[in-house]
PDB file of C-alpha atoms and ligand atoms in Angstrom:
ATOM      1  CA  MET A  18      84.298  86.732  98.798  1.00  0.00           C
ATOM      2  CA  ASP A  19      83.803  85.287 102.058  1.00  0.00           C
ATOM      3  CA  ILE A  20      80.794  86.578 103.498  1.00  0.00           C
ATOM      4  CA  THR A  21      82.482  87.572 106.894  1.00  0.00           C
ATOM      5  CA  ILE A  22      85.028  89.398 105.015  1.00  0.00           C
ATOM      6  CA  GLN A  23      82.512  91.334 103.056  1.00  0.00           C
ATOM      7  CA  THR A  24      80.416  92.196 106.374  1.00  0.00           C
ATOM      8  CA  ARG A  25      83.890  93.407 107.947  1.00  0.00           C
ATOM      9  CA  LEU A  26      84.523  95.369 105.105  1.00  0.00           C
ATOM     10  CA  ALA A  27      81.221  97.149 104.762  1.00  0.00           C
ATOM     11  CA  THR A  28      81.251  97.759 108.863  1.00  0.00           C
ATOM     12  CA  LEU A  29      84.394  99.201 108.868  1.00  0.00           C
ATOM     13  CA  LYS A  30      83.912 101.308 105.800  1.00  0.00           C
ATOM     14  CA  LYS A  31      80.498 102.940 107.189  1.00  0.00           C
ATOM     15  CA  LYS A  32      82.359 103.494 110.378  1.00  0.00           C
ATOM     16  CA  HIS A  33      85.458 105.317 109.334  1.00  0.00           C
ATOM     17  CA  ASN A  34      83.892 106.772 106.125  1.00  0.00           C
ATOM     18  CA  ILE A  35      86.439 105.207 104.379  1.00  0.00           C
ATOM     19  CA  LEU A  36      87.087 105.229 100.380  1.00  0.00           C
ATOM     20  CA  ILE A  37      89.394 102.185  99.136  1.00  0.00           C
ATOM     21  CA  LEU A  38      91.252 102.700  96.007  1.00  0.00           C
ATOM     22  CA  ALA A  39      93.010  99.853  94.221  1.00  0.00           C
ATOM     23  CA  HIS A  40      95.619 100.100  91.230  1.00  0.00           C
ATOM     24  CA  ASN A  41      94.877  97.602  88.544  1.00  0.00           C
ATOM     25  CA  TYR A  42      97.748  95.389  89.510  1.00  0.00           C
ATOM     26  CA  GLN A  43      96.287  94.471  92.712  1.00  0.00           C
ATOM     27  CA  ARG A  44      95.258  90.911  93.952  1.00  0.00           C
ATOM     28  CA  PRO A  45      91.719  89.997  92.728  1.00  0.00           C
ATOM     29  CA  GLU A  46      90.128  90.017  96.172  1.00  0.00           C
ATOM     30  CA  ILE A  47      91.405  93.770  96.924  1.00  0.00           C
ATOM     31  CA  GLN A  48      90.068  94.667  93.563  1.00  0.00           C
ATOM     32  CA  ASP A  49      86.771  93.111  94.622  1.00  0.00           C
ATOM     33  CA  ALA A  50      87.200  94.989  97.670  1.00  0.00           C
ATOM     34  CA  ALA A  51      87.566  98.324  96.500  1.00  0.00           C
ATOM     35  CA  ASP A  52      85.485 101.245  95.759  1.00  0.00           C
ATOM     36  CA  PHE A  53      87.486 101.826  92.708  1.00  0.00           C
ATOM     37  CA  VAL A  54      89.873  99.969  90.696  1.00  0.00           C
ATOM     38  CA  GLY A  55      92.110 102.195  87.970  1.00  0.00           C
ATOM     39  CA  ASP A  56      95.373 103.564  86.831  1.00  0.00           C
ATOM     40  CA  SER A  57      97.590 106.036  88.632  1.00  0.00           C
ATOM     41  CA  LEU A  58      95.637 108.932  86.949  1.00  0.00           C
ATOM     42  CA  ASP A  59      92.283 107.772  87.549  1.00  0.00           C
ATOM     43  CA  LEU A  60      92.825 107.118  91.444  1.00  0.00           C
ATOM     44  CA  ALA A  61      94.399 110.451  92.074  1.00  0.00           C
ATOM     45  CA  ILE A  62      91.263 111.974  90.297  1.00  0.00           C
ATOM     46  CA  LYS A  63      89.210 109.879  92.490  1.00  0.00           C
ATOM     47  CA  ALA A  64      90.944 110.465  95.787  1.00  0.00           C
ATOM     48  CA  THR A  65      90.157 114.550  94.995  1.00  0.00           C
ATOM     49  CA  LYS A  66      86.484 113.730  94.096  1.00  0.00           C
ATOM     50  CA  SER A  67      85.607 112.009  97.454  1.00  0.00           C
ATOM     51  CA  ASN A  68      83.689 113.070 100.804  1.00  0.00           C
ATOM     52  CA  ALA A  69      85.626 110.036 102.370  1.00  0.00           C
ATOM     53  CA  ASP A  70      87.290 111.084 105.545  1.00  0.00           C
ATOM     54  CA  VAL A  71      89.572 108.089 105.086  1.00  0.00           C
ATOM     55  CA  ILE A  72      91.490 106.674 101.886  1.00  0.00           C
ATOM     56  CA  VAL A  73      93.001 103.547 102.172  1.00  0.00           C
ATOM     57  CA  PHE A  74      95.426 103.328  98.931  1.00  0.00           C
ATOM     58  CA  CYS A  75      95.743  99.510  97.645  1.00  0.00           C
ATOM     59  CA  GLY A  76      98.856 100.432  95.561  1.00  0.00           C
ATOM     60  CA  VAL A  77     102.616 101.380  96.442  1.00  0.00           C
ATOM     61  CA  SER A  78     103.733 104.473  98.323  1.00  0.00           C
ATOM     62  CA  PHE A  79     104.127 106.948  95.459  1.00  0.00           C
ATOM     63  CA  MET A  80     100.342 106.651  94.608  1.00  0.00           C
ATOM     64  CA  ALA A  81      99.367 106.912  98.210  1.00  0.00           C
ATOM     65  CA  GLU A  82     101.608 109.914  98.594  1.00  0.00           C
ATOM     66  CA  ALA A  83      99.852 111.604  95.534  1.00  0.00           C
ATOM     67  CA  ALA A  84      96.608 111.214  97.116  1.00  0.00           C
ATOM     68  CA  LYS A  85      97.783 112.664 100.646  1.00  0.00           C
ATOM     69  CA  ILE A  86      99.513 115.414  98.696  1.00  0.00           C
ATOM     70  CA  LEU A  87      96.224 116.050  96.935  1.00  0.00           C
ATOM     71  CA  ASN A  88      94.210 115.820  99.757  1.00  0.00           C
ATOM     72  CA  PRO A  89      95.996 116.952 102.993  1.00  0.00           C
ATOM     73  CA  ASP A  90      93.117 116.674 105.033  1.00  0.00           C
ATOM     74  CA  LYS A  91      92.360 113.509 104.595  1.00  0.00           C
ATOM     75  CA  THR A  92      93.826 110.639 106.513  1.00  0.00           C
ATOM     76  CA  VAL A  93      95.784 108.672 103.689  1.00  0.00           C
ATOM     77  CA  VAL A  94      96.462 104.753 104.666  1.00  0.00           C
ATOM     78  CA  LEU A  95      98.692 102.386 102.735  1.00  0.00           C
ATOM     79  CA  PRO A  96      98.106  98.957 104.156  1.00  0.00           C
ATOM     80  CA  ASP A  97     101.636  97.998 103.894  1.00  0.00           C
ATOM     81  CA  PRO A  98     104.383 100.761 103.809  1.00  0.00           C
ATOM     82  CA  THR A  99     107.018  98.493 102.606  1.00  0.00           C
ATOM     83  CA  ALA A 100     105.166  98.501  98.914  1.00  0.00           C
ATOM     84  CA  THR A 101     107.465 100.955  97.461  1.00  0.00           C
ATOM     85  CA  CYS A 102     108.220 101.360  93.581  1.00  0.00           C
ATOM     86  CA  PRO A 103     111.784 100.469  92.840  1.00  0.00           C
ATOM     87  CA  MET A 104     111.582 102.729  89.702  1.00  0.00           C
ATOM     88  CA  ALA A 105     110.449 105.494  91.766  1.00  0.00           C
ATOM     89  CA  ASN A 106     113.435 104.734  94.233  1.00  0.00           C
ATOM     90  CA  MET A 107     116.151 105.032  91.077  1.00  0.00           C
ATOM     91  CA  VAL A 108     116.148 108.800  91.358  1.00  0.00           C
ATOM     92  CA  SER A 109     117.064 110.929  94.306  1.00  0.00           C
ATOM     93  CA  PRO A 110     116.581 114.579  94.703  1.00  0.00           C
ATOM     94  CA  THR A 111     120.347 115.187  94.575  1.00  0.00           C
ATOM     95  CA  ASP A 112     120.208 113.329  91.397  1.00  0.00           C
ATOM     96  CA  LEU A 113     117.584 115.470  90.083  1.00  0.00           C
ATOM     97  CA  ARG A 114     119.362 118.629  91.044  1.00  0.00           C
ATOM     98  CA  THR A 115     122.638 117.774  89.549  1.00  0.00           C
ATOM     99  CA  LEU A 116     120.678 117.262  85.947  1.00  0.00           C
ATOM    100  CA  LYS A 117     118.955 120.722  86.472  1.00  0.00           C
ATOM    101  CA  ASN A 118     122.358 122.594  87.034  1.00  0.00           C
ATOM    102  CA  LYS A 119     123.567 120.609  83.879  1.00  0.00           C
ATOM    103  CA  HIS A 120     120.281 121.542  82.097  1.00  0.00           C
ATOM    104  CA  PRO A 121     119.348 125.119  83.422  1.00  0.00           C
ATOM    105  CA  LYS A 122     117.159 125.970  80.264  1.00  0.00           C
ATOM    106  CA  ALA A 123     115.274 122.577  80.668  1.00  0.00           C
ATOM    107  CA  ALA A 124     111.590 121.762  82.509  1.00  0.00           C
ATOM    108  CA  VAL A 125     111.457 118.996  84.738  1.00  0.00           C
ATOM    109  CA  LEU A 126     108.511 116.541  83.648  1.00  0.00           C
ATOM    110  CA  ALA A 127     108.317 113.893  86.760  1.00  0.00           C
ATOM    111  CA  TYR A 128     106.433 110.436  86.128  1.00  0.00           C
ATOM    112  CA  ILE A 129     103.966 110.071  89.009  1.00  0.00           C
ATOM    113  CA  ASN A 130     106.260 107.199  89.697  1.00  0.00           C
ATOM    114  CA  THR A 131     108.560 109.182  91.895  1.00  0.00           C
ATOM    115  CA  ASN A 132     108.767 110.006  95.333  1.00  0.00           C
ATOM    116  CA  ALA A 133     107.515 113.314  97.103  1.00  0.00           C
ATOM    117  CA  GLU A 134     110.637 114.750  97.920  1.00  0.00           C
ATOM    118  CA  VAL A 135     111.588 114.454  93.742  1.00  0.00           C
ATOM    119  CA  LYS A 136     108.263 115.879  92.798  1.00  0.00           C
ATOM    120  CA  ALA A 137     108.826 118.744  95.088  1.00  0.00           C
ATOM    121  CA  LEU A 138     111.616 119.700  92.307  1.00  0.00           C
ATOM    122  CA  ALA A 139     109.689 119.119  89.063  1.00  0.00           C
ATOM    123  CA  ASP A 140     107.623 121.679  86.971  1.00  0.00           C
ATOM    124  CA  LEU A 141     105.147 119.293  86.271  1.00  0.00           C
ATOM    125  CA  CYS A 142     104.061 115.667  86.325  1.00  0.00           C
ATOM    126  CA  CYS A 143     102.213 113.018  84.451  1.00  0.00           C
ATOM    127  CA  THR A 144     101.412 109.422  84.316  1.00  0.00           C
ATOM    128  CA  SER A 145     101.446 107.112  81.519  1.00  0.00           C
ATOM    129  CA  ALA A 146      98.168 107.983  80.264  1.00  0.00           C
ATOM    130  CA  ASN A 147      98.924 111.676  79.812  1.00  0.00           C
ATOM    131  CA  GLY A 148     102.525 111.716  79.464  1.00  0.00           C
ATOM    132  CA  VAL A 149     102.329 112.658  75.638  1.00  0.00           C
ATOM    133  CA  GLU A 150      99.813 115.507  76.432  1.00  0.00           C
ATOM    134  CA  MET A 151     101.552 116.795  79.359  1.00  0.00           C
ATOM    135  CA  ALA A 152     105.231 117.108  77.516  1.00  0.00           C
ATOM    136  CA  ARG A 153     103.301 118.921  74.552  1.00  0.00           C
ATOM    137  CA  SER A 154     102.156 121.410  77.197  1.00  0.00           C
ATOM    138  CA  ILE A 155     105.518 122.417  78.301  1.00  0.00           C
ATOM    139  CA  LYS A 156     107.234 125.822  76.639  1.00  0.00           C
ATOM    140  CA  GLU A 157     110.499 124.833  77.123  1.00  0.00           C
ATOM    141  CA  GLN A 158     112.276 123.255  74.273  1.00  0.00           C
ATOM    142  CA  GLU A 159     114.254 121.079  76.535  1.00  0.00           C
ATOM    143  CA  ILE A 160     112.478 118.668  79.294  1.00  0.00           C
ATOM    144  CA  ILE A 161     114.317 116.627  81.809  1.00  0.00           C
ATOM    145  CA  PHE A 162     112.204 113.467  82.217  1.00  0.00           C
ATOM    146  CA  ILE A 163     112.534 111.332  85.079  1.00  0.00           C
ATOM    147  CA  PRO A 164     112.782 108.431  85.899  1.00  0.00           C
ATOM    148  CA  ASP A 165     111.470 106.084  83.272  1.00  0.00           C
ATOM    149  CA  LYS A 166     113.842 105.630  80.275  1.00  0.00           C
ATOM    150  CA  ASN A 167     111.420 103.598  78.234  1.00  0.00           C
ATOM    151  CA  LEU A 168     108.172 106.107  79.194  1.00  0.00           C
ATOM    152  CA  GLY A 169     110.698 109.034  78.261  1.00  0.00           C
ATOM    153  CA  HIS A 170     111.641 107.185  74.919  1.00  0.00           C
ATOM    154  CA  TYR A 171     108.043 106.851  73.696  1.00  0.00           C
ATOM    155  CA  ILE A 172     106.914 110.304  74.939  1.00  0.00           C
ATOM    156  CA  GLN A 173     110.103 111.387  72.572  1.00  0.00           C
ATOM    157  CA  GLN A 174     108.708 109.906  69.806  1.00  0.00           C
ATOM    158  CA  GLN A 175     105.037 111.371  69.802  1.00  0.00           C
ATOM    159  CA  VAL A 176     106.631 114.295  70.798  1.00  0.00           C
ATOM    160  CA  PRO A 177     109.533 115.029  68.460  1.00  0.00           C
ATOM    161  CA  GLU A 178     109.496 119.116  68.760  1.00  0.00           C
ATOM    162  CA  LYS A 179     110.843 118.450  72.104  1.00  0.00           C
ATOM    163  CA  THR A 180     114.609 117.510  73.376  1.00  0.00           C
ATOM    164  CA  LEU A 181     113.683 114.795  75.937  1.00  0.00           C
ATOM    165  CA  ILE A 182     116.470 114.398  78.610  1.00  0.00           C
ATOM    166  CA  LEU A 183     116.280 111.013  79.672  1.00  0.00           C
ATOM    167  CA  TRP A 184     117.309 109.627  83.174  1.00  0.00           C
ATOM    168  CA  PRO A 185     118.291 105.642  83.042  1.00  0.00           C
ATOM    169  CA  GLY A 186     115.411 104.607  85.429  1.00  0.00           C
ATOM    170  CA  TYR A 187     113.178 101.541  84.550  1.00  0.00           C
ATOM    171  CA  CYS A 188     110.674  98.976  86.118  1.00  0.00           C
ATOM    172  CA  HIS A 189     111.836  95.619  86.430  1.00  0.00           C
ATOM    173  CA  THR A 190     108.655  94.271  86.024  1.00  0.00           C
ATOM    174  CA  HIS A 191     108.357  95.672  82.054  1.00  0.00           C
ATOM    175  CA  GLN A 192     111.600  95.651  81.799  1.00  0.00           C
ATOM    176  CA  ASP A 193     112.049  91.642  81.653  1.00  0.00           C
ATOM    177  CA  ILE A 194     109.402  91.344  79.101  1.00  0.00           C
ATOM    178  CA  LEU A 195     111.415  90.542  75.954  1.00  0.00           C
ATOM    179  CA  PRO A 196     110.397  90.888  72.530  1.00  0.00           C
ATOM    180  CA  GLU A 197     110.537  86.722  72.280  1.00  0.00           C
ATOM    181  CA  ASP A 198     107.815  86.727  74.840  1.00  0.00           C
ATOM    182  CA  ILE A 199     105.391  88.646  72.602  1.00  0.00           C
ATOM    183  CA  THR A 200     106.220  86.971  69.617  1.00  0.00           C
ATOM    184  CA  LYS A 201     105.972  83.280  70.974  1.00  0.00           C
ATOM    185  CA  LEU A 202     101.958  84.074  72.352  1.00  0.00           C
ATOM    186  CA  LYS A 203     101.639  85.993  68.865  1.00  0.00           C
ATOM    187  CA  ALA A 204     102.790  82.725  67.304  1.00  0.00           C
ATOM    188  CA  ALA A 205     100.393  80.780  69.373  1.00  0.00           C
ATOM    189  CA  HIS A 206      97.216  83.294  69.065  1.00  0.00           C
ATOM    190  CA  PRO A 207      97.954  85.004  65.707  1.00  0.00           C
ATOM    191  CA  LYS A 208      94.732  86.824  65.968  1.00  0.00           C
ATOM    192  CA  ALA A 209      94.905  88.578  69.240  1.00  0.00           C
ATOM    193  CA  GLU A 210      95.892  92.311  69.759  1.00  0.00           C
ATOM    194  CA  VAL A 211      99.057  93.059  71.173  1.00  0.00           C
ATOM    195  CA  LEU A 212      98.531  95.798  73.887  1.00  0.00           C
ATOM    196  CA  VAL A 213     101.623  97.085  76.004  1.00  0.00           C
ATOM    197  CA  HIS A 214     102.474  99.356  78.653  1.00  0.00           C
ATOM    198  CA  PRO A 215     104.695 102.450  77.616  1.00  0.00           C
ATOM    199  CA  GLU A 216     107.205 100.997  80.403  1.00  0.00           C
ATOM    200  CA  CYS A 217     108.355  98.456  78.133  1.00  0.00           C
ATOM    201  CA  ARG A 218     111.497  98.205  76.017  1.00  0.00           C
ATOM    202  CA  PRO A 219     111.167 100.433  72.655  1.00  0.00           C
ATOM    203  CA  GLU A 220     111.663  96.831  71.044  1.00  0.00           C
ATOM    204  CA  VAL A 221     108.798  95.499  73.007  1.00  0.00           C
ATOM    205  CA  ILE A 222     106.561  98.394  71.969  1.00  0.00           C
ATOM    206  CA  ALA A 223     107.567  98.459  68.382  1.00  0.00           C
ATOM    207  CA  LEU A 224     105.825  94.901  68.154  1.00  0.00           C
ATOM    208  CA  ALA A 225     102.526  95.893  69.727  1.00  0.00           C
ATOM    209  CA  ASP A 226      99.528  97.286  68.039  1.00  0.00           C
ATOM    210  CA  HIS A 227      99.169  99.824  70.790  1.00  0.00           C
ATOM    211  CA  ALA A 228     100.934 101.231  74.042  1.00  0.00           C
ATOM    212  CA  PHE A 229      98.558 102.241  76.527  1.00  0.00           C
ATOM    213  CA  SER A 230      98.067 103.031  80.214  1.00  0.00           C
ATOM    214  CA  THR A 231      96.639 100.407  81.990  1.00  0.00           C
ATOM    215  CA  ASN A 232      93.220 102.402  81.936  1.00  0.00           C
ATOM    216  CA  GLY A 233      93.931 102.829  78.097  1.00  0.00           C
ATOM    217  CA  MET A 234      93.842  99.145  77.975  1.00  0.00           C
ATOM    218  CA  VAL A 235      90.949  98.286  79.699  1.00  0.00           C
ATOM    219  CA  SER A 236      89.269 101.151  77.529  1.00  0.00           C
ATOM    220  CA  HIS A 237      90.524  99.655  74.176  1.00  0.00           C
ATOM    221  CA  ALA A 238      89.672  96.088  75.247  1.00  0.00           C
ATOM    222  CA  LYS A 239      85.725  97.158  75.776  1.00  0.00           C
ATOM    223  CA  THR A 240      85.607  98.965  72.540  1.00  0.00           C
ATOM    224  CA  SER A 241      87.982  96.806  70.234  1.00  0.00           C
ATOM    225  CA  GLN A 242      86.673  94.434  67.511  1.00  0.00           C
ATOM    226  CA  ALA A 243      89.086  92.278  68.415  1.00  0.00           C
ATOM    227  CA  THR A 244      88.221  89.200  70.952  1.00  0.00           C
ATOM    228  CA  GLU A 245      91.638  88.002  72.028  1.00  0.00           C
ATOM    229  CA  PHE A 246      94.424  90.233  73.323  1.00  0.00           C
ATOM    230  CA  ILE A 247      98.138  89.754  74.451  1.00  0.00           C
ATOM    231  CA  ILE A 248      98.508  92.173  77.315  1.00  0.00           C
ATOM    232  CA  GLY A 249     101.951  93.260  77.815  1.00  0.00           C
ATOM    233  CA  THR A 250     102.105  94.647  81.383  1.00  0.00           C
ATOM    234  CA  GLU A 251     101.814  93.456  85.131  1.00  0.00           C
ATOM    235  CA  GLN A 252      99.748  90.438  84.924  1.00  0.00           C
ATOM    236  CA  GLY A 253      97.140  91.528  87.660  1.00  0.00           C
ATOM    237  CA  LEU A 254      95.307  93.778  85.336  1.00  0.00           C
ATOM    238  CA  CYS A 255      94.367  90.328  83.256  1.00  0.00           C
ATOM    239  CA  TYR A 256      91.767  89.763  86.165  1.00  0.00           C
ATOM    240  CA  ARG A 257      90.157  93.207  85.482  1.00  0.00           C
ATOM    241  CA  LEU A 258      89.638  93.146  81.958  1.00  0.00           C
ATOM    242  CA  GLN A 259      88.562  89.286  82.487  1.00  0.00           C
ATOM    243  CA  LYS A 260      85.997  90.368  84.831  1.00  0.00           C
ATOM    244  CA  GLU A 261      84.900  93.145  82.337  1.00  0.00           C
ATOM    245  CA  ASN A 262      84.925  91.340  79.163  1.00  0.00           C
ATOM    246  CA  PRO A 263      83.490  87.977  80.039  1.00  0.00           C
ATOM    247  CA  GLY A 264      83.370  87.094  76.481  1.00  0.00           C
ATOM    248  CA  LYS A 265      86.988  87.889  75.111  1.00  0.00           C
ATOM    249  CA  CYS A 266      89.862  86.439  76.139  1.00  0.00           C
ATOM    250  CA  PHE A 267      93.355  87.710  77.230  1.00  0.00           C
ATOM    251  CA  TYR A 268      96.726  86.322  77.406  1.00  0.00           C
ATOM    252  CA  GLU A 269      98.864  87.174  80.559  1.00  0.00           C
ATOM    253  CA  LEU A 270     102.574  87.088  80.777  1.00  0.00           C
ATOM    254  CA  SER A 271     102.979  85.212  83.964  1.00  0.00           C
ATOM    255  CA  LYS A 272     106.595  86.704  84.460  1.00  0.00           C
ATOM    256  CA  ALA A 273     105.143  90.116  84.417  1.00  0.00           C
ATOM    257  CA  TYR A 274     104.951  90.086  88.151  1.00  0.00           C
ATOM    258  CA  CYS A 275     105.139  93.183  90.451  1.00  0.00           C
ATOM    259  CA  PRO A 276     105.978  91.993  94.178  1.00  0.00           C
ATOM    260  CA  ASN A 277     105.431  95.428  95.978  1.00  0.00           C
ATOM    261  CA  MET A 278     101.612  95.666  94.592  1.00  0.00           C
ATOM    262  CA  LYS A 279     101.142  92.273  95.919  1.00  0.00           C
ATOM    263  CA  LYS A 280     101.780  93.211  99.283  1.00  0.00           C
ATOM    264  CA  ILE A 281      98.633  94.381  99.992  1.00  0.00           C
ATOM    265  CA  THR A 282      96.737  91.326 101.217  1.00  0.00           C
ATOM    266  CA  ILE A 283      93.278  91.311 102.427  1.00  0.00           C
ATOM    267  CA  GLU A 284      94.310  90.658 105.939  1.00  0.00           C
ATOM    268  CA  LYS A 285      96.278  93.871 105.742  1.00  0.00           C
ATOM    269  CA  LEU A 286      93.658  95.758 104.436  1.00  0.00           C
ATOM    270  CA  LEU A 287      91.446  94.806 107.101  1.00  0.00           C
ATOM    271  CA  ASN A 288      93.910  95.457 109.682  1.00  0.00           C
ATOM    272  CA  SER A 289      94.517  98.872 108.052  1.00  0.00           C
ATOM    273  CA  MET A 290      90.415  99.601 108.061  1.00  0.00           C
ATOM    274  CA  GLU A 291      90.456  98.924 111.440  1.00  0.00           C
ATOM    275  CA  THR A 292      93.698 100.631 112.931  1.00  0.00           C
ATOM    276  CA  LEU A 293      93.456 103.539 110.070  1.00  0.00           C
ATOM    277  CA  GLU A 294      97.215 102.541 110.083  1.00  0.00           C
ATOM    278  CA  PRO A 295     100.086 102.860 108.737  1.00  0.00           C
ATOM    279  CA  GLU A 296      99.137 106.577 107.718  1.00  0.00           C
ATOM    280  CA  VAL A 297     100.849 108.247 105.235  1.00  0.00           C
ATOM    281  CA  HIS A 298     102.599 111.420 106.255  1.00  0.00           C
ATOM    282  CA  VAL A 299     104.603 113.887 103.791  1.00  0.00           C
ATOM    283  CA  PRO A 300     106.288 116.565 105.614  1.00  0.00           C
ATOM    284  CA  ASP A 301     104.801 120.005 105.358  1.00  0.00           C
ATOM    285  CA  PRO A 302     107.487 121.902 103.221  1.00  0.00           C
ATOM    286  CA  ILE A 303     107.580 118.876 100.625  1.00  0.00           C
ATOM    287  CA  MET A 304     103.814 118.450 100.773  1.00  0.00           C
ATOM    288  CA  HIS A 305     103.538 122.012  99.529  1.00  0.00           C
ATOM    289  CA  LYS A 306     106.126 122.060  96.953  1.00  0.00           C
ATOM    290  CA  ALA A 307     105.206 118.532  95.569  1.00  0.00           C
ATOM    291  CA  LYS A 308     101.577 119.554  95.168  1.00  0.00           C
ATOM    292  CA  ILE A 309     102.148 122.247  92.807  1.00  0.00           C
ATOM    293  CA  PRO A 310     103.327 119.923  89.675  1.00  0.00           C
ATOM    294  CA  LEU A 311     100.773 117.521  90.600  1.00  0.00           C
ATOM    295  CA  GLN A 312      98.191 120.022  90.544  1.00  0.00           C
ATOM    296  CA  ARG A 313      99.296 121.458  87.431  1.00  0.00           C
ATOM    297  CA  MET A 314      98.873 118.141  86.017  1.00  0.00           C
ATOM    298  CA  MET A 315      95.325 117.691  86.928  1.00  0.00           C
ATOM    299  CA  ASP A 316      94.411 120.981  85.883  1.00  0.00           C
ATOM    300  CA  LEU A 317      95.845 120.875  82.724  1.00  0.00           C
ATOM    301  CA  GLY A 318      94.152 117.327  82.298  1.00  0.00           C
ATOM    302  CA  ARG A 319      90.794 119.086  82.894  1.00  0.00           C
ATOM    303  CA  LYS A 320      91.281 121.651  80.196  1.00  0.00           C
ATOM    304  CA  THR A 321      91.814 118.947  77.518  1.00  0.00           C
ATOM    305  CA  PRO A 322      88.308 117.411  76.163  1.00  0.00           C
TER     306      PRO A 322
HETATM  307  P1  LIG B 415      99.403 103.192  84.737  1.00  0.00           P
HETATM  308  O1  LIG B 415      99.203 104.473  85.488  1.00  0.00           O
HETATM  309  O2  LIG B 415      99.087 102.754  83.646  1.00  0.00           O
HETATM  310  O3  LIG B 415      98.333 102.058  85.858  1.00  0.00           O
HETATM  311  O4  LIG B 415     100.586 102.610  85.470  1.00  0.00           O
HETATM  312  C1  LIG B 415     101.436 102.445  87.180  1.00  0.00           C
HETATM  313  C2  LIG B 415     102.738 101.735  87.006  1.00  0.00           C
HETATM  314  O5  LIG B 415     103.397 101.590  87.864  1.00  0.00           O
HETATM  315  C3  LIG B 415     102.749 100.927  85.694  1.00  0.00           C
HETATM  316  O6  LIG B 415     103.965  99.989  86.315  1.00  0.00           O
HETATM  317 FE1  LIG B 416     106.868 100.343  90.274  1.00  0.00          FE
HETATM  318 FE2  LIG B 416     106.800  98.960  88.046  1.00  0.00          FE
HETATM  319 FE3  LIG B 416     105.707  97.915  90.147  1.00  0.00          FE
HETATM  320 FE4  LIG B 416     104.765  99.620  88.395  1.00  0.00          FE
HETATM  321  S1  LIG B 416     105.017  97.736  88.295  1.00  0.00           S
HETATM  322  S2  LIG B 416     104.927  99.819  90.417  1.00  0.00           S
HETATM  323  S3  LIG B 416     106.556 100.914  87.759  1.00  0.00           S
HETATM  324  S4  LIG B 416     107.881  98.183  90.097  1.00  0.00           S
END
């Protein structure tokens, strides 16, 4: 990274006591600038463990909102407020109320990829790293799972004792990964292990050796005996995988690109660190209600070894 950028980053971090968090899909230069790079769960945990006054969140809006909800006294900044998750926008509070009325006995498990107003109506949140564990922890027999039908399908397979009611949401970036994209790469690299995200189609997950959250892929790649991996998720993760495992090969799917994640640039990051804008605000009543399912997820996670 350019030395003048490095110096500006260090000066601004110190001046405002800033913590920079970056999701695994961020641009390489943003990952390099961050204090921590991680998946949704890891970043939510890091946000609660910091003494920083300001969190600059390099990711999409539901992630920055979650950091704000868990840390209402901190200033949380999202360098581009238009960086949203289209899947999170696929379910509205009205949609969820209608579904709850149809299934009054069901508990609501909300993927963290939901907006704060939707979380405010949920019983428990989960990420792709702990969805199975969170579904198992629910005492009700029926679970409304929003908004990702693919992650919901994956959880249902692992937790057959529960009945999941799925919402037809999906992530374009992962839905566009087709079985033939995997089989073509596998034919070219027959020794490679196939790791995919559970937001992929069930047919794609069926072809994989493992389905993991993005941090799950990072941990697995480090410890696996394999030296080659086909990575079925947004291609930004391959930068971190390659950096942390220089002796191993990672084959990305270049079509798997999240334009919203890539809206955060180094210029926007520096600008946010100078101005502490655009700040993330969640209205108080929503904040209090949305904190309940998020905090429950964090507390349940702490109980499991
Ligand atoms: P992870 O929590 O696994 O990083 O996933 C977040 C996400 O948005 C996947 O598309
Ligand atoms: Fe949302 Fe998909 Fe982008 Fe993840 S990759 S932030 S689920 S659109």
